[in-house]
PDB file of N, CA and C in Angstrom:
ATOM      1  N   ALA F   6      11.911  44.648 -14.414  1.00 48.00           N
ATOM      2  CA  ALA F   6      10.794  44.550 -13.487  1.00 48.00           C
ATOM      3  C   ALA F   6      10.985  43.329 -12.590  1.00 48.00           C
ATOM      4  N   ASN F   7      10.497  43.435 -11.390  1.00 51.00           N
ATOM      5  CA  ASN F   7      10.592  42.346 -10.419  1.00 51.00           C
ATOM      6  C   ASN F   7       9.683  41.200 -10.845  1.00 51.00           C
ATOM      7  N   VAL F   8      10.220  39.980 -10.941  1.00 50.00           N
ATOM      8  CA  VAL F   8       9.476  38.818 -11.407  1.00 50.00           C
ATOM      9  C   VAL F   8       8.265  38.551 -10.529  1.00 50.00           C
ATOM     10  N   SER F   9       8.369  38.702  -9.224  1.00 50.00           N
ATOM     11  CA  SER F   9       7.261  38.393  -8.320  1.00 50.00           C
ATOM     12  C   SER F   9       6.095  39.368  -8.505  1.00 50.00           C
ATOM     13  N   ASN F  10       6.347  40.537  -9.103  1.00 46.00           N
ATOM     14  CA  ASN F  10       5.280  41.507  -9.305  1.00 46.00           C
ATOM     15  C   ASN F  10       4.638  41.409 -10.683  1.00 46.00           C
ATOM     16  N   LYS F  11       5.194  40.585 -11.559  1.00 49.00           N
ATOM     17  CA  LYS F  11       4.617  40.437 -12.891  1.00 49.00           C
ATOM     18  C   LYS F  11       3.303  39.684 -12.796  1.00 49.00           C
ATOM     19  N   ARG F  12       2.390  40.055 -13.644  1.00 49.00           N
ATOM     20  CA  ARG F  12       1.107  39.356 -13.712  1.00 49.00           C
ATOM     21  C   ARG F  12       1.086  38.519 -14.973  1.00 49.00           C
ATOM     22  N   LYS F  13       0.531  37.336 -14.866  1.00 50.00           N
ATOM     23  CA  LYS F  13       0.416  36.435 -15.999  1.00 50.00           C
ATOM     24  C   LYS F  13      -0.983  36.552 -16.584  1.00 50.00           C
ATOM     25  N   ARG F  14      -1.085  36.516 -17.903  1.00 51.00           N
ATOM     26  CA  ARG F  14      -2.387  36.526 -18.561  1.00 51.00           C
ATOM     27  C   ARG F  14      -2.733  35.110 -19.001  1.00 51.00           C
ATOM     28  N   PHE F  15      -3.936  34.677 -18.705  1.00 49.00           N
ATOM     29  CA  PHE F  15      -4.411  33.369 -19.105  1.00 49.00           C
ATOM     30  C   PHE F  15      -5.575  33.550 -20.051  1.00 49.00           C
ATOM     31  N   GLU F  16      -5.674  32.665 -21.004  1.00 50.00           N
ATOM     32  CA  GLU F  16      -6.698  32.726 -22.026  1.00 50.00           C
ATOM     33  C   GLU F  16      -8.090  32.883 -21.418  1.00 50.00           C
ATOM     34  N   GLY F  17      -8.762  33.966 -21.778  1.00 47.00           N
ATOM     35  CA  GLY F  17     -10.124  34.187 -21.322  1.00 47.00           C
ATOM     36  C   GLY F  17     -10.265  34.685 -19.906  1.00 47.00           C
ATOM     37  N   ASP F  18      -9.175  34.802 -19.161  1.00 50.00           N
ATOM     38  CA  ASP F  18      -9.247  35.228 -17.763  1.00 50.00           C
ATOM     39  C   ASP F  18      -8.665  36.622 -17.603  1.00 50.00           C
ATOM     40  N   ALA F  19      -9.089  37.299 -16.569  1.00 47.00           N
ATOM     41  CA  ALA F  19      -8.469  38.562 -16.193  1.00 47.00           C
ATOM     42  C   ALA F  19      -7.068  38.250 -15.680  1.00 47.00           C
ATOM     43  N   SER F  20      -6.259  39.252 -15.475  1.00 52.00           N
ATOM     44  CA  SER F  20      -4.911  39.033 -14.958  1.00 52.00           C
ATOM     45  C   SER F  20      -4.983  38.327 -13.603  1.00 52.00           C
ATOM     46  N   LEU F  21      -4.091  37.366 -13.429  1.00 56.00           N
ATOM     47  CA  LEU F  21      -4.059  36.586 -12.189  1.00 56.00           C
ATOM     48  C   LEU F  21      -2.640  36.533 -11.669  1.00 56.00           C
ATOM     49  N   ASP F  22      -2.503  36.531 -10.367  1.00 62.00           N
ATOM     50  CA  ASP F  22      -1.199  36.288  -9.770  1.00 62.00           C
ATOM     51  C   ASP F  22      -1.030  34.783  -9.667  1.00 62.00           C
ATOM     52  N   ALA F  23       0.053  34.266 -10.215  1.00 59.00           N
ATOM     53  CA  ALA F  23       0.305  32.832 -10.171  1.00 59.00           C
ATOM     54  C   ALA F  23       1.707  32.605  -9.634  1.00 59.00           C
ATOM     55  N   ASN F  24       1.817  32.431  -8.336  1.00 70.00           N
ATOM     56  CA  ASN F  24       3.107  32.223  -7.710  1.00 70.00           C
ATOM     57  C   ASN F  24       3.484  30.758  -7.606  1.00 70.00           C
ATOM     58  N   CYS F  25       2.502  29.869  -7.686  1.00 77.00           N
ATOM     59  CA  CYS F  25       2.775  28.434  -7.687  1.00 77.00           C
ATOM     60  C   CYS F  25       1.662  27.731  -8.452  1.00 77.00           C
ATOM     61  N   LEU F  26       1.857  26.466  -8.757  1.00 75.00           N
ATOM     62  CA  LEU F  26       0.891  25.731  -9.574  1.00 75.00           C
ATOM     63  C   LEU F  26      -0.513  25.732  -8.979  1.00 75.00           C
ATOM     64  N   SER F  27      -0.611  25.630  -7.680  1.00 74.00           N
ATOM     65  CA  SER F  27      -1.937  25.557  -7.070  1.00 74.00           C
ATOM     66  C   SER F  27      -2.712  26.866  -7.208  1.00 74.00           C
ATOM     67  N   ASP F  28      -2.025  27.959  -7.592  1.00 76.00           N
ATOM     68  CA  ASP F  28      -2.698  29.236  -7.824  1.00 76.00           C
ATOM     69  C   ASP F  28      -3.371  29.299  -9.195  1.00 76.00           C
ATOM     70  N   LEU F  29      -2.994  28.398 -10.097  1.00 80.00           N
ATOM     71  CA  LEU F  29      -3.544  28.436 -11.451  1.00 80.00           C
ATOM     72  C   LEU F  29      -4.992  27.956 -11.460  1.00 80.00           C
ATOM     73  N   PRO F  30      -5.802  28.486 -12.378  1.00 82.00           N
ATOM     74  CA  PRO F  30      -7.189  28.028 -12.490  1.00 82.00           C
ATOM     75  C   PRO F  30      -7.253  26.552 -12.886  1.00 82.00           C
ATOM     76  N   SER F  31      -8.303  25.886 -12.477  1.00 82.00           N
ATOM     77  CA  SER F  31      -8.468  24.462 -12.771  1.00 82.00           C
ATOM     78  C   SER F  31      -8.407  24.169 -14.263  1.00 82.00           C
ATOM     79  N   GLY F  32      -8.970  25.050 -15.079  1.00 87.00           N
ATOM     80  CA  GLY F  32      -8.976  24.840 -16.532  1.00 87.00           C
ATOM     81  C   GLY F  32      -7.582  24.746 -17.110  1.00 87.00           C
ATOM     82  N   ILE F  33      -6.680  25.582 -16.632  1.00 88.00           N
ATOM     83  CA  ILE F  33      -5.288  25.557 -17.098  1.00 88.00           C
ATOM     84  C   ILE F  33      -4.630  24.241 -16.680  1.00 88.00           C
ATOM     85  N   LEU F  34      -4.824  23.856 -15.421  1.00 88.00           N
ATOM     86  CA  LEU F  34      -4.221  22.617 -14.922  1.00 88.00           C
ATOM     87  C   LEU F  34      -4.775  21.399 -15.653  1.00 88.00           C
ATOM     88  N   THR F  35      -6.054  21.412 -15.945  1.00 89.00           N
ATOM     89  CA  THR F  35      -6.672  20.302 -16.671  1.00 89.00           C
ATOM     90  C   THR F  35      -6.092  20.203 -18.073  1.00 89.00           C
ATOM     91  N   HIS F  36      -5.919  21.347 -18.727  1.00 90.00           N
ATOM     92  CA  HIS F  36      -5.339  21.362 -20.070  1.00 90.00           C
ATOM     93  C   HIS F  36      -3.921  20.786 -20.051  1.00 90.00           C
ATOM     94  N   VAL F  37      -3.115  21.201 -19.102  1.00 89.00           N
ATOM     95  CA  VAL F  37      -1.749  20.688 -18.977  1.00 89.00           C
ATOM     96  C   VAL F  37      -1.774  19.190 -18.695  1.00 89.00           C
ATOM     97  N   ALA F  38      -2.665  18.756 -17.818  1.00 91.00           N
ATOM     98  CA  ALA F  38      -2.741  17.346 -17.435  1.00 91.00           C
ATOM     99  C   ALA F  38      -3.089  16.447 -18.619  1.00 91.00           C
ATOM    100  N   ASN F  39      -3.793  16.986 -19.606  1.00 91.00           N
ATOM    101  CA  ASN F  39      -4.148  16.194 -20.785  1.00 91.00           C
ATOM    102  C   ASN F  39      -2.922  15.711 -21.548  1.00 91.00           C
ATOM    103  N   TYR F  40      -1.776  16.340 -21.356  1.00 93.00           N
ATOM    104  CA  TYR F  40      -0.550  15.954 -22.043  1.00 93.00           C
ATOM    105  C   TYR F  40       0.274  14.954 -21.245  1.00 93.00           C
ATOM    106  N   LEU F  41      -0.184  14.609 -20.059  1.00 91.00           N
ATOM    107  CA  LEU F  41       0.557  13.689 -19.188  1.00 91.00           C
ATOM    108  C   LEU F  41      -0.002  12.276 -19.265  1.00 91.00           C
ATOM    109  N   ALA F  42       0.854  11.303 -19.002  1.00 90.00           N
ATOM    110  CA  ALA F  42       0.398   9.920 -18.871  1.00 90.00           C
ATOM    111  C   ALA F  42      -0.521   9.842 -17.655  1.00 90.00           C
ATOM    112  N   PRO F  43      -1.496   8.941 -17.663  1.00 90.00           N
ATOM    113  CA  PRO F  43      -2.455   8.863 -16.547  1.00 90.00           C
ATOM    114  C   PRO F  43      -1.831   8.845 -15.152  1.00 90.00           C
ATOM    115  N   PRO F  44      -0.794   8.037 -14.896  1.00 92.00           N
ATOM    116  CA  PRO F  44      -0.227   8.074 -13.542  1.00 92.00           C
ATOM    117  C   PRO F  44       0.382   9.438 -13.202  1.00 92.00           C
ATOM    118  N   SER F  45       0.930  10.111 -14.202  1.00 91.00           N
ATOM    119  CA  SER F  45       1.507  11.439 -13.969  1.00 91.00           C
ATOM    120  C   SER F  45       0.416  12.460 -13.666  1.00 91.00           C
ATOM    121  N   ARG F  46      -0.761  12.313 -14.278  1.00 91.00           N
ATOM    122  CA  ARG F  46      -1.897  13.186 -13.954  1.00 91.00           C
ATOM    123  C   ARG F  46      -2.284  12.994 -12.492  1.00 91.00           C
ATOM    124  N   ALA F  47      -2.309  11.751 -12.055  1.00 91.00           N
ATOM    125  CA  ALA F  47      -2.664  11.468 -10.666  1.00 91.00           C
ATOM    126  C   ALA F  47      -1.616  12.035  -9.715  1.00 91.00           C
ATOM    127  N   LEU F  48      -0.336  11.933 -10.086  1.00 91.00           N
ATOM    128  CA  LEU F  48       0.730  12.505  -9.255  1.00 91.00           C
ATOM    129  C   LEU F  48       0.603  14.024  -9.174  1.00 91.00           C
ATOM    130  N   LEU F  49       0.274  14.671 -10.301  1.00 89.00           N
ATOM    131  CA  LEU F  49       0.078  16.121 -10.308  1.00 89.00           C
ATOM    132  C   LEU F  49      -1.057  16.505  -9.370  1.00 89.00           C
ATOM    133  N   SER F  50      -2.166  15.818  -9.486  1.00 88.00           N
ATOM    134  CA  SER F  50      -3.309  16.128  -8.638  1.00 88.00           C
ATOM    135  C   SER F  50      -2.994  15.888  -7.164  1.00 88.00           C
ATOM    136  N   ALA F  51      -2.281  14.799  -6.868  1.00 86.00           N
ATOM    137  CA  ALA F  51      -1.905  14.508  -5.484  1.00 86.00           C
ATOM    138  C   ALA F  51      -0.975  15.591  -4.946  1.00 86.00           C
ATOM    139  N   ALA F  52      -0.063  16.068  -5.787  1.00 85.00           N
ATOM    140  CA  ALA F  52       0.853  17.126  -5.357  1.00 85.00           C
ATOM    141  C   ALA F  52       0.099  18.424  -5.088  1.00 85.00           C
ATOM    142  N   LEU F  53      -0.866  18.740  -5.912  1.00 83.00           N
ATOM    143  CA  LEU F  53      -1.657  19.952  -5.706  1.00 83.00           C
ATOM    144  C   LEU F  53      -2.527  19.823  -4.465  1.00 83.00           C
ATOM    145  N   THR F  54      -3.035  18.641  -4.215  1.00 77.00           N
ATOM    146  CA  THR F  54      -3.835  18.391  -3.026  1.00 77.00           C
ATOM    147  C   THR F  54      -2.972  18.551  -1.795  1.00 77.00           C
ATOM    148  N   ASN F  55      -1.714  18.112  -1.875  1.00 56.00           N
ATOM    149  CA  ASN F  55      -0.776  18.232  -0.768  1.00 56.00           C
ATOM    150  C   ASN F  55      -0.503  19.696  -0.449  1.00 56.00           C
ATOM    151  N   GLN F  56      -0.364  20.542  -1.474  1.00 52.00           N
ATOM    152  CA  GLN F  56      -0.111  21.967  -1.273  1.00 52.00           C
ATOM    153  C   GLN F  56      -1.364  22.673  -0.775  1.00 52.00           C
ATOM    154  N   ASN F  57      -2.493  22.279  -1.280  1.00 47.00           N
ATOM    155  CA  ASN F  57      -3.767  22.908  -0.964  1.00 47.00           C
ATOM    156  C   ASN F  57      -4.525  21.982  -0.029  1.00 47.00           C
ATOM    157  N   ALA F  58      -4.537  22.260   1.251  1.00 45.00           N
ATOM    158  CA  ALA F  58      -5.148  21.358   2.231  1.00 45.00           C
ATOM    159  C   ALA F  58      -6.582  21.010   1.874  1.00 45.00           C
ATOM    160  N   VAL F  59      -7.326  21.977   1.369  1.00 47.00           N
ATOM    161  CA  VAL F  59      -8.705  21.722   0.974  1.00 47.00           C
ATOM    162  C   VAL F  59      -8.779  21.780  -0.546  1.00 47.00           C
ATOM    163  N   ALA F  60      -8.693  20.623  -1.179  1.00 50.00           N
ATOM    164  CA  ALA F  60      -8.737  20.567  -2.635  1.00 50.00           C
ATOM    165  C   ALA F  60     -10.149  20.221  -3.076  1.00 50.00           C
ATOM    166  N   SER F  61     -10.572  20.857  -4.117  1.00 63.00           N
ATOM    167  CA  SER F  61     -11.892  20.627  -4.659  1.00 63.00           C
ATOM    168  C   SER F  61     -11.964  19.264  -5.324  1.00 63.00           C
ATOM    169  N   ASP F  62     -13.003  18.484  -5.026  1.00 73.00           N
ATOM    170  CA  ASP F  62     -13.190  17.199  -5.693  1.00 73.00           C
ATOM    171  C   ASP F  62     -13.387  17.415  -7.185  1.00 73.00           C
ATOM    172  N   GLU F  63     -14.053  18.501  -7.541  1.00 77.00           N
ATOM    173  CA  GLU F  63     -14.286  18.818  -8.953  1.00 77.00           C
ATOM    174  C   GLU F  63     -12.954  19.071  -9.664  1.00 77.00           C
ATOM    175  N   ARG F  64     -12.080  19.821  -9.020  1.00 80.00           N
ATOM    176  CA  ARG F  64     -10.768  20.119  -9.597  1.00 80.00           C
ATOM    177  C   ARG F  64      -9.957  18.840  -9.730  1.00 80.00           C
ATOM    178  N   ASN F  65      -9.964  18.010  -8.699  1.00 81.00           N
ATOM    179  CA  ASN F  65      -9.244  16.744  -8.720  1.00 81.00           C
ATOM    180  C   ASN F  65      -9.733  15.866  -9.863  1.00 81.00           C
ATOM    181  N   THR F  66     -11.037  15.727 -10.001  1.00 83.00           N
ATOM    182  CA  THR F  66     -11.619  14.907 -11.058  1.00 83.00           C
ATOM    183  C   THR F  66     -11.278  15.463 -12.428  1.00 83.00           C
ATOM    184  N   ALA F  67     -11.285  16.788 -12.565  1.00 85.00           N
ATOM    185  CA  ALA F  67     -10.952  17.406 -13.842  1.00 85.00           C
ATOM    186  C   ALA F  67      -9.515  17.091 -14.241  1.00 85.00           C
ATOM    187  N   ILE F  68      -8.622  17.054 -13.275  1.00 89.00           N
ATOM    188  CA  ILE F  68      -7.212  16.786 -13.567  1.00 89.00           C
ATOM    189  C   ILE F  68      -6.968  15.307 -13.833  1.00 89.00           C
ATOM    190  N   VAL F  69      -7.468  14.431 -12.989  1.00 89.00           N
ATOM    191  CA  VAL F  69      -7.162  12.999 -13.118  1.00 89.00           C
ATOM    192  C   VAL F  69      -8.117  12.250 -14.036  1.00 89.00           C
ATOM    193  N   GLY F  70      -9.291  12.787 -14.270  1.00 86.00           N
ATOM    194  CA  GLY F  70     -10.280  12.078 -15.069  1.00 86.00           C
ATOM    195  C   GLY F  70     -10.954  11.000 -14.244  1.00 86.00           C
ATOM    196  N   ASN F  71     -11.751  10.175 -14.893  1.00 84.00           N
ATOM    197  CA  ASN F  71     -12.458   9.139 -14.140  1.00 84.00           C
ATOM    198  C   ASN F  71     -12.355   7.758 -14.783  1.00 84.00           C
ATOM    199  N   GLU F  72     -11.456   7.594 -15.734  1.00 85.00           N
ATOM    200  CA  GLU F  72     -11.239   6.295 -16.375  1.00 85.00           C
ATOM    201  C   GLU F  72     -10.006   5.641 -15.766  1.00 85.00           C
ATOM    202  N   TRP F  73     -10.216   4.817 -14.755  1.00 90.00           N
ATOM    203  CA  TRP F  73      -9.093   4.229 -14.036  1.00 90.00           C
ATOM    204  C   TRP F  73      -9.248   2.727 -13.854  1.00 90.00           C
ATOM    205  N   THR F  74      -9.531   2.006 -14.911  1.00 93.00           N
ATOM    206  CA  THR F  74      -9.608   0.556 -14.751  1.00 93.00           C
ATOM    207  C   THR F  74      -8.225  -0.045 -14.540  1.00 93.00           C
ATOM    208  N   THR F  75      -7.188   0.599 -15.126  1.00 93.00           N
ATOM    209  CA  THR F  75      -5.812   0.146 -14.950  1.00 93.00           C
ATOM    210  C   THR F  75      -4.946   1.325 -14.535  1.00 93.00           C
ATOM    211  N   LEU F  76      -4.120   1.114 -13.535  1.00 92.00           N
ATOM    212  CA  LEU F  76      -3.131   2.105 -13.125  1.00 92.00           C
ATOM    213  C   LEU F  76      -1.766   1.452 -13.258  1.00 92.00           C
ATOM    214  N   ASP F  77      -0.974   1.947 -14.201  1.00 92.00           N
ATOM    215  CA  ASP F  77       0.336   1.369 -14.496  1.00 92.00           C
ATOM    216  C   ASP F  77       1.428   2.376 -14.162  1.00 92.00           C
ATOM    217  N   PHE F  78       2.097   2.161 -13.031  1.00 89.00           N
ATOM    218  CA  PHE F  78       3.171   3.055 -12.625  1.00 89.00           C
ATOM    219  C   PHE F  78       4.381   2.939 -13.552  1.00 89.00           C
ATOM    220  N   GLY F  79       4.398   1.935 -14.430  1.00 90.00           N
ATOM    221  CA  GLY F  79       5.458   1.798 -15.417  1.00 90.00           C
ATOM    222  C   GLY F  79       5.429   2.906 -16.460  1.00 90.00           C
ATOM    223  N   GLU F  80       4.315   3.643 -16.544  1.00 91.00           N
ATOM    224  CA  GLU F  80       4.193   4.757 -17.491  1.00 91.00           C
ATOM    225  C   GLU F  80       4.874   6.024 -16.978  1.00 91.00           C
ATOM    226  N   ILE F  81       5.330   6.002 -15.739  1.00 90.00           N
ATOM    227  CA  ILE F  81       6.011   7.158 -15.150  1.00 90.00           C
ATOM    228  C   ILE F  81       7.489   7.079 -15.519  1.00 90.00           C
ATOM    229  N   GLU F  82       8.083   8.222 -15.816  1.00 88.00           N
ATOM    230  CA  GLU F  82       9.511   8.251 -16.133  1.00 88.00           C
ATOM    231  C   GLU F  82      10.309   7.609 -15.011  1.00 88.00           C
ATOM    232  N   LYS F  83      11.296   6.831 -15.383  1.00 90.00           N
ATOM    233  CA  LYS F  83      12.097   6.077 -14.403  1.00 90.00           C
ATOM    234  C   LYS F  83      12.748   6.987 -13.366  1.00 90.00           C
ATOM    235  N   GLU F  84      13.220   8.165 -13.806  1.00 92.00           N
ATOM    236  CA  GLU F  84      13.884   9.086 -12.877  1.00 92.00           C
ATOM    237  C   GLU F  84      12.942   9.544 -11.773  1.00 92.00           C
ATOM    238  N   LEU F  85      11.678   9.691 -12.091  1.00 89.00           N
ATOM    239  CA  LEU F  85      10.693  10.074 -11.086  1.00 89.00           C
ATOM    240  C   LEU F  85      10.248   8.855 -10.281  1.00 89.00           C
ATOM    241  N   ALA F  86      10.033   7.754 -10.959  1.00 88.00           N
ATOM    242  CA  ALA F  86       9.522   6.551 -10.299  1.00 88.00           C
ATOM    243  C   ALA F  86      10.423   6.091  -9.153  1.00 88.00           C
ATOM    244  N   VAL F  87      11.738   6.199  -9.326  1.00 91.00           N
ATOM    245  CA  VAL F  87      12.641   5.738  -8.269  1.00 91.00           C
ATOM    246  C   VAL F  87      12.576   6.635  -7.038  1.00 91.00           C
ATOM    247  N   LYS F  88      12.045   7.838  -7.179  1.00 92.00           N
ATOM    248  CA  LYS F  88      11.953   8.771  -6.054  1.00 92.00           C
ATOM    249  C   LYS F  88      10.638   8.650  -5.289  1.00 92.00           C
ATOM    250  N   LEU F  89       9.681   7.903  -5.832  1.00 91.00           N
ATOM    251  CA  LEU F  89       8.385   7.752  -5.164  1.00 91.00           C
ATOM    252  C   LEU F  89       8.531   6.867  -3.932  1.00 91.00           C
ATOM    253  N   ASN F  90       7.862   7.278  -2.868  1.00 93.00           N
ATOM    254  CA  ASN F  90       7.859   6.458  -1.664  1.00 93.00           C
ATOM    255  C   ASN F  90       6.430   5.967  -1.413  1.00 93.00           C
ATOM    256  N   ASP F  91       6.246   5.215  -0.361  1.00 93.00           N
ATOM    257  CA  ASP F  91       4.927   4.648  -0.061  1.00 93.00           C
ATOM    258  C   ASP F  91       3.866   5.725   0.140  1.00 93.00           C
ATOM    259  N   ASP F  92       4.241   6.831   0.762  1.00 91.00           N
ATOM    260  CA  ASP F  92       3.285   7.930   0.976  1.00 91.00           C
ATOM    261  C   ASP F  92       2.823   8.527  -0.347  1.00 91.00           C
ATOM    262  N   ASP F  93       3.744   8.683  -1.304  1.00 90.00           N
ATOM    263  CA  ASP F  93       3.389   9.220  -2.614  1.00 90.00           C
ATOM    264  C   ASP F  93       2.394   8.300  -3.319  1.00 90.00           C
ATOM    265  N   ILE F  94       2.677   7.011  -3.271  1.00 91.00           N
ATOM    266  CA  ILE F  94       1.791   6.041  -3.919  1.00 91.00           C
ATOM    267  C   ILE F  94       0.430   6.024  -3.234  1.00 91.00           C
ATOM    268  N   GLU F  95       0.425   6.112  -1.917  1.00 90.00           N
ATOM    269  CA  GLU F  95      -0.840   6.166  -1.178  1.00 90.00           C
ATOM    270  C   GLU F  95      -1.670   7.376  -1.602  1.00 90.00           C
ATOM    271  N   LYS F  96      -1.040   8.551  -1.736  1.00 89.00           N
ATOM    272  CA  LYS F  96      -1.756   9.763  -2.144  1.00 89.00           C
ATOM    273  C   LYS F  96      -2.352   9.619  -3.534  1.00 89.00           C
ATOM    274  N   VAL F  97      -1.600   8.995  -4.438  1.00 90.00           N
ATOM    275  CA  VAL F  97      -2.107   8.770  -5.796  1.00 90.00           C
ATOM    276  C   VAL F  97      -3.318   7.848  -5.747  1.00 90.00           C
ATOM    277  N   LEU F  98      -3.217   6.766  -5.007  1.00 92.00           N
ATOM    278  CA  LEU F  98      -4.323   5.806  -4.922  1.00 92.00           C
ATOM    279  C   LEU F  98      -5.572   6.452  -4.320  1.00 92.00           C
ATOM    280  N   GLN F  99      -5.388   7.296  -3.310  1.00 89.00           N
ATOM    281  CA  GLN F  99      -6.528   7.999  -2.715  1.00 89.00           C
ATOM    282  C   GLN F  99      -7.094   9.026  -3.680  1.00 89.00           C
ATOM    283  N   CYS F 100      -6.215   9.698  -4.380  1.00 88.00           N
ATOM    284  CA  CYS F 100      -6.607  10.762  -5.295  1.00 88.00           C
ATOM    285  C   CYS F 100      -7.540  10.246  -6.402  1.00 88.00           C
ATOM    286  N   ILE F 101      -7.277   9.038  -6.878  1.00 90.00           N
ATOM    287  CA  ILE F 101      -8.100   8.491  -7.964  1.00 90.00           C
ATOM    288  C   ILE F 101      -9.175   7.534  -7.456  1.00 90.00           C
ATOM    289  N   ASP F 102      -9.307   7.435  -6.139  1.00 89.00           N
ATOM    290  CA  ASP F 102     -10.275   6.532  -5.517  1.00 89.00           C
ATOM    291  C   ASP F 102     -10.072   5.107  -6.036  1.00 89.00           C
ATOM    292  N   ALA F 103      -8.821   4.661  -5.954  1.00 92.00           N
ATOM    293  CA  ALA F 103      -8.419   3.382  -6.521  1.00 92.00           C
ATOM    294  C   ALA F 103      -9.211   2.193  -5.980  1.00 92.00           C
ATOM    295  N   ALA F 104      -9.597   2.237  -4.716  1.00 92.00           N
ATOM    296  CA  ALA F 104     -10.329   1.120  -4.128  1.00 92.00           C
ATOM    297  C   ALA F 104     -11.632   0.849  -4.866  1.00 92.00           C
ATOM    298  N   ASN F 105     -12.238   1.883  -5.431  1.00 92.00           N
ATOM    299  CA  ASN F 105     -13.519   1.733  -6.114  1.00 92.00           C
ATOM    300  C   ASN F 105     -13.398   1.756  -7.642  1.00 92.00           C
ATOM    301  N   ARG F 106     -12.253   2.192  -8.184  1.00 91.00           N
ATOM    302  CA  ARG F 106     -12.150   2.369  -9.628  1.00 91.00           C
ATOM    303  C   ARG F 106     -11.157   1.449 -10.308  1.00 91.00           C
ATOM    304  N   VAL F 107     -10.019   1.200  -9.681  1.00 93.00           N
ATOM    305  CA  VAL F 107      -8.946   0.465 -10.347  1.00 93.00           C
ATOM    306  C   VAL F 107      -9.194  -1.045 -10.242  1.00 93.00           C
ATOM    307  N   LYS F 108      -9.131  -1.693 -11.407  1.00 94.00           N
ATOM    308  CA  LYS F 108      -9.297  -3.150 -11.457  1.00 94.00           C
ATOM    309  C   LYS F 108      -7.943  -3.837 -11.549  1.00 94.00           C
ATOM    310  N   LYS F 109      -6.942  -3.146 -12.158  1.00 94.00           N
ATOM    311  CA  LYS F 109      -5.616  -3.736 -12.335  1.00 94.00           C
ATOM    312  C   LYS F 109      -4.578  -2.675 -11.956  1.00 94.00           C
ATOM    313  N   LEU F 110      -3.682  -3.033 -11.036  1.00 91.00           N
ATOM    314  CA  LEU F 110      -2.622  -2.156 -10.565  1.00 91.00           C
ATOM    315  C   LEU F 110      -1.278  -2.761 -10.937  1.00 91.00           C
ATOM    316  N   LYS F 111      -0.475  -1.970 -11.657  1.00 91.00           N
ATOM    317  CA  LYS F 111       0.860  -2.432 -12.060  1.00 91.00           C
ATOM    318  C   LYS F 111       1.891  -1.531 -11.403  1.00 91.00           C
ATOM    319  N   LEU F 112       2.752  -2.137 -10.596  1.00 82.00           N
ATOM    320  CA  LEU F 112       3.813  -1.388  -9.924  1.00 82.00           C
ATOM    321  C   LEU F 112       5.080  -1.673 -10.611  1.00 82.00           C
TER     322      LEU F 112
END
């Protein structure tokens, strides 16, 4: 069968077409994000916001959470961290509303 025509089943949901991460329901993304380090959750949310021009604040909050007194980019895998540029960091900071939430920033 053609992979693009396969339908994925998600717990409790009717069949959904999921061609990219931004197509997945918020609940699935939130569950996955729970296994990531906080900065990686913010990067995931920023990436989804980048793909989806109009991202839901509720979805963003569900993925990143709201406990951001410290943001430590040292928790990101080194292979990924070296690829981050200023725009990526800016998106993460905006995504978590760092100006109002973060008290300590570690780069």
